PDB file of C-alpha atoms in Angstrom:
ATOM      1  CA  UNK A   1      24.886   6.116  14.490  1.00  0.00           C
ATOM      2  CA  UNK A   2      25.661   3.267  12.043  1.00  0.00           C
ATOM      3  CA  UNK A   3      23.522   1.531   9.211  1.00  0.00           C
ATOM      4  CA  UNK A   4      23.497  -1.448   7.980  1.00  0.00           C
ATOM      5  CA  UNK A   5      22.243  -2.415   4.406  1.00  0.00           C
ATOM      6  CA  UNK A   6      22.281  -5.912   3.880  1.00  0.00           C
ATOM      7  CA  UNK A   7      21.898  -7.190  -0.136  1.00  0.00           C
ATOM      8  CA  UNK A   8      21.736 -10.400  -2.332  1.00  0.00           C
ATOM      9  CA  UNK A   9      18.812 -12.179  -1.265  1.00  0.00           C
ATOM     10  CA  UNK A  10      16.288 -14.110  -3.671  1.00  0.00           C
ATOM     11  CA  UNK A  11      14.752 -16.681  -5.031  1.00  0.00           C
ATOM     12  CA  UNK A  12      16.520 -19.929  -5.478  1.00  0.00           C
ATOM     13  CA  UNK A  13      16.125 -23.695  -5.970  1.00  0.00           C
ATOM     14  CA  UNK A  14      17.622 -26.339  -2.795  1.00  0.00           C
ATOM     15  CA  UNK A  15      21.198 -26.919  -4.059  1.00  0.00           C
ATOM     16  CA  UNK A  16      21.485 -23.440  -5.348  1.00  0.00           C
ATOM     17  CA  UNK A  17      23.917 -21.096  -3.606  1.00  0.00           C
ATOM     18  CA  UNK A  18      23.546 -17.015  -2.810  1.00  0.00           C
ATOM     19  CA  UNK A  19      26.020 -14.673  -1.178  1.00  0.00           C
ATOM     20  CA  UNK A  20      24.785 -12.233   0.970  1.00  0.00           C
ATOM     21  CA  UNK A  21      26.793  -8.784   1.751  1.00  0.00           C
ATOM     22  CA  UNK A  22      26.044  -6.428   4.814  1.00  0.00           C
ATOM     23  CA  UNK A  23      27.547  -2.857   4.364  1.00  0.00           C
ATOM     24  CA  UNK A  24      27.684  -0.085   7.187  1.00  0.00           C
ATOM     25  CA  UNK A  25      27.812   3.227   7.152  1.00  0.00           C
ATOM     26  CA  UNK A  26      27.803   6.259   9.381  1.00  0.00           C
ATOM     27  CA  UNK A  27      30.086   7.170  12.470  1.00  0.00           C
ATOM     28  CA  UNK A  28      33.195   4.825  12.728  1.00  0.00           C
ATOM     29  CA  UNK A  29      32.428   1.444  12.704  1.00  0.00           C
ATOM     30  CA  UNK A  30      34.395  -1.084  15.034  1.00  0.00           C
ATOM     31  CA  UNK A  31      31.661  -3.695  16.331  1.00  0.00           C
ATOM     32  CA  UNK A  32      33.069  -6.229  18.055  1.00  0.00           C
ATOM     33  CA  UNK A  33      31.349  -8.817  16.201  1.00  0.00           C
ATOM     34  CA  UNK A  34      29.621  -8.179  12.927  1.00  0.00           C
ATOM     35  CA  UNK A  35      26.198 -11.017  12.854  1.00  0.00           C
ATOM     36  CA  UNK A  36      23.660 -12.626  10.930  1.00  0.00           C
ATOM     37  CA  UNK A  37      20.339 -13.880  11.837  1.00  0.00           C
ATOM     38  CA  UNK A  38      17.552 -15.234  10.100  1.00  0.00           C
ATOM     39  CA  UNK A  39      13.250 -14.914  11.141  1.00  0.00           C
ATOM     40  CA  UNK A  40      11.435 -17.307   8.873  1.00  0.00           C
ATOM     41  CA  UNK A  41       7.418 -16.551   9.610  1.00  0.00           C
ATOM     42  CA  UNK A  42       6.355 -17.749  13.197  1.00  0.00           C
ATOM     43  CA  UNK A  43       9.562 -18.253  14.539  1.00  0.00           C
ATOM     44  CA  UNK A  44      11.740 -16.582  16.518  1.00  0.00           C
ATOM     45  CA  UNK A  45      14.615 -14.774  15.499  1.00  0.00           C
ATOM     46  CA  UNK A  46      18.275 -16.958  15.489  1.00  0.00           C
ATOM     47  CA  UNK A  47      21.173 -17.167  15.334  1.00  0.00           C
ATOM     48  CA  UNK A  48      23.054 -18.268  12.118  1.00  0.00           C
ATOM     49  CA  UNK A  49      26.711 -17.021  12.111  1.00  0.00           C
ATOM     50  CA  UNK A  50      29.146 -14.094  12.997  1.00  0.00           C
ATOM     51  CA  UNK A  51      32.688 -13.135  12.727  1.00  0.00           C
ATOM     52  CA  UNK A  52      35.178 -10.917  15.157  1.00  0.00           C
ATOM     53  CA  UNK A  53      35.232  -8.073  13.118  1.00  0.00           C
ATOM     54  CA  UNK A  54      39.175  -7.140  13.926  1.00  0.00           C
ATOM     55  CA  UNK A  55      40.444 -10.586  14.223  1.00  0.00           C
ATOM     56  CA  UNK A  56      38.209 -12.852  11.810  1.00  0.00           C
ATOM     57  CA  UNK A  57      37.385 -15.741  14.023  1.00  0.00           C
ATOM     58  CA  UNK A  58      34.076 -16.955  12.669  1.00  0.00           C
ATOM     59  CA  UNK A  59      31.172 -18.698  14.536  1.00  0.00           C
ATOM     60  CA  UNK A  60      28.129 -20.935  13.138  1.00  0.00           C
ATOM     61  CA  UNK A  61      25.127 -22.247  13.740  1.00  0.00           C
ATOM     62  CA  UNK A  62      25.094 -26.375  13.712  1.00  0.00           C
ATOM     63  CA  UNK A  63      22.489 -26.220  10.962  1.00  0.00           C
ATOM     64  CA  UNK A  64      24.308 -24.387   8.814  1.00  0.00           C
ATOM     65  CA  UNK A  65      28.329 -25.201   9.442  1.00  0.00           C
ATOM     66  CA  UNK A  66      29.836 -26.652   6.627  1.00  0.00           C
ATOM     67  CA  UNK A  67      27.639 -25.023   3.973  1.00  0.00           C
ATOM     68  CA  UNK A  68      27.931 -21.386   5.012  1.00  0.00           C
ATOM     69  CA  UNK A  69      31.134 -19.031   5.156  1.00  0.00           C
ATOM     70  CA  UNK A  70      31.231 -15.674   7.096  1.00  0.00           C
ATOM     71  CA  UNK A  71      33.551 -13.051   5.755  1.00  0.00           C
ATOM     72  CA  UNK A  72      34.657  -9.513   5.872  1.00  0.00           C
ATOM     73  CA  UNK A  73      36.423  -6.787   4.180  1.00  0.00           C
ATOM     74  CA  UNK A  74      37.798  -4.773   6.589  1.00  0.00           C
ATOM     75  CA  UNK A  75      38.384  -1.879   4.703  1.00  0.00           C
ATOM     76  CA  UNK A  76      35.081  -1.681   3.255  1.00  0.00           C
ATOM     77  CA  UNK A  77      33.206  -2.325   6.234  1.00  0.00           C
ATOM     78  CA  UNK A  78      31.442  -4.577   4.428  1.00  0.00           C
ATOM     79  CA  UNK A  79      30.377  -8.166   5.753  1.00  0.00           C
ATOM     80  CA  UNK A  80      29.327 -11.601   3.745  1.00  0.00           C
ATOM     81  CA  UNK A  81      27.492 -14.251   3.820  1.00  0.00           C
ATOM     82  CA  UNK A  82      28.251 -17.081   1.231  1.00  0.00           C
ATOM     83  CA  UNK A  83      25.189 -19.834   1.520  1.00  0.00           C
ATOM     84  CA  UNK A  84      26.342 -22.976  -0.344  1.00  0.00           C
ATOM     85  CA  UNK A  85      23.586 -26.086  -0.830  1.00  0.00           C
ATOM     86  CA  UNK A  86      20.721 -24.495   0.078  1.00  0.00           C
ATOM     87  CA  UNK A  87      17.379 -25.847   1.482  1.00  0.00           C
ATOM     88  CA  UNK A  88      14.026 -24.811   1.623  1.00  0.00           C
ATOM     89  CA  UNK A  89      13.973 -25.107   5.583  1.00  0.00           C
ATOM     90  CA  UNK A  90      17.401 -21.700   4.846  1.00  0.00           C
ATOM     91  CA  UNK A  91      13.911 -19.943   3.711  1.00  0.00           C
ATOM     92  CA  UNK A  92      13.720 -16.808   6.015  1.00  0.00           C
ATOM     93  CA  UNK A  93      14.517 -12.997   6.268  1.00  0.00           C
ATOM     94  CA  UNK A  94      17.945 -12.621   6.687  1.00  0.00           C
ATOM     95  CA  UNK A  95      19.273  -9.839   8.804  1.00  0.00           C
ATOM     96  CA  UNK A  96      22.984  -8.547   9.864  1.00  0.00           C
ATOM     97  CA  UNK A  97      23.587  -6.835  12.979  1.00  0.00           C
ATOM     98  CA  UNK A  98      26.666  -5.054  14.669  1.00  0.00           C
ATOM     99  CA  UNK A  99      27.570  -5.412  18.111  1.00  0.00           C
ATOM    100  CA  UNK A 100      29.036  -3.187  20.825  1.00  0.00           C
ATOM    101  CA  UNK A 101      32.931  -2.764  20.514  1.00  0.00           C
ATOM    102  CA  UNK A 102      34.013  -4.815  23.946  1.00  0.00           C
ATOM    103  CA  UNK A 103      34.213  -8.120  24.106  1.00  0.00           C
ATOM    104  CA  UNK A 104      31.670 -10.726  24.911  1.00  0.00           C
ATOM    105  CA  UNK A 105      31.036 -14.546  24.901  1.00  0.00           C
ATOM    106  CA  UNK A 106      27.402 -14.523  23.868  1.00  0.00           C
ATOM    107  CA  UNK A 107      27.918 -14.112  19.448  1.00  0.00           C
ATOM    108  CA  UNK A 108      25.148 -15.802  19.309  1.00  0.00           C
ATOM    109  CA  UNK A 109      22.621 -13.205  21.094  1.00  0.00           C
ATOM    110  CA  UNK A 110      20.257 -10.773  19.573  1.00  0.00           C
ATOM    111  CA  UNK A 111      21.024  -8.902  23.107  1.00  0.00           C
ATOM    112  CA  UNK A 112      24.446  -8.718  22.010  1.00  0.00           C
ATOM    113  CA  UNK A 113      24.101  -6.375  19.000  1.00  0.00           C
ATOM    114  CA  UNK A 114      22.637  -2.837  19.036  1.00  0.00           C
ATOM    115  CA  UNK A 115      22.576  -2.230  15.344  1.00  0.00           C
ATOM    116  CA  UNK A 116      19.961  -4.274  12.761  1.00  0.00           C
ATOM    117  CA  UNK A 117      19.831  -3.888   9.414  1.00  0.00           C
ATOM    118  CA  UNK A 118      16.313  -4.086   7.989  1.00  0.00           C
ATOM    119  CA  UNK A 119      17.070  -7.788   6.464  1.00  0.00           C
ATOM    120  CA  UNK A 120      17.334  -9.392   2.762  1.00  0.00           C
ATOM    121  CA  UNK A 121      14.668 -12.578   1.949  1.00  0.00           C
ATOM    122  CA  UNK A 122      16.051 -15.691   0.801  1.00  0.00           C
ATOM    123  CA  UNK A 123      13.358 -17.923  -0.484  1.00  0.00           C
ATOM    124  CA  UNK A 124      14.728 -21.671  -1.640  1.00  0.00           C
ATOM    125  CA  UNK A 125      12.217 -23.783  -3.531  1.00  0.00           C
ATOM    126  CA  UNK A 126      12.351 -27.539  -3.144  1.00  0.00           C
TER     127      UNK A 126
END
């Protein structure tokens, strides 16, 4: 079994910037892609970025490329999130997630991971 603990969320005003870090624990963890996705109150669950967890290629949402940065620290088994120029429509619970280990195209699918951390709020103020 693995768990994920995701951290760093908070309050913050639009322009502001927060890193977010996902750590997992438990048996031996080798996703094939570690995730984050955000659930802002009424809406469905989405996608917002994730990163090959051996090799690093990253992946993004349109509405947040540019101004987000998905990283990892392989060693640690630790993911981040670093959220640059923030706005208010960011706002949401923000939860990581770890996938199966083989490979599939669909990063961007809640049906693609099997572990969920329990999520970190990120509340920007305009």
């Amino acid at each position: 079994q693995v768990q994920l603990v995701e951290s760093g969320g908070g309050l913050v005003q639009a322009g502001d910037s927060l890193r977010l870090s996902c750590a997992a624990s438990g048996r031996t963890f080798s996703p094939y892609y570690v995730g984050w996705f955000r659930q802002a109150p009424g809406k469905e669950r989405e996608f917002v970025s994730a990163i090959a967890w051996r090799g690093g290629t990253s992946y993004y949402a349109d509405s947040v490329k540019g101004r987000f940065t998905v990283s990892r620290d392989y060693a640690k088994n630790t993911a981040f999130l670093q959220m640059n120029s923030l706005k208010p429509e960011d706002t949401a619970l923000y939860h990581c997630a770890a996938s199966r280990s083989y490979f599939t195209s669909t990063y961007y699918s809640t049906t693609t991971y099997n572990y969920w951390g329990q999520g970190t709020q990120v509340t920007v103020s305009s």
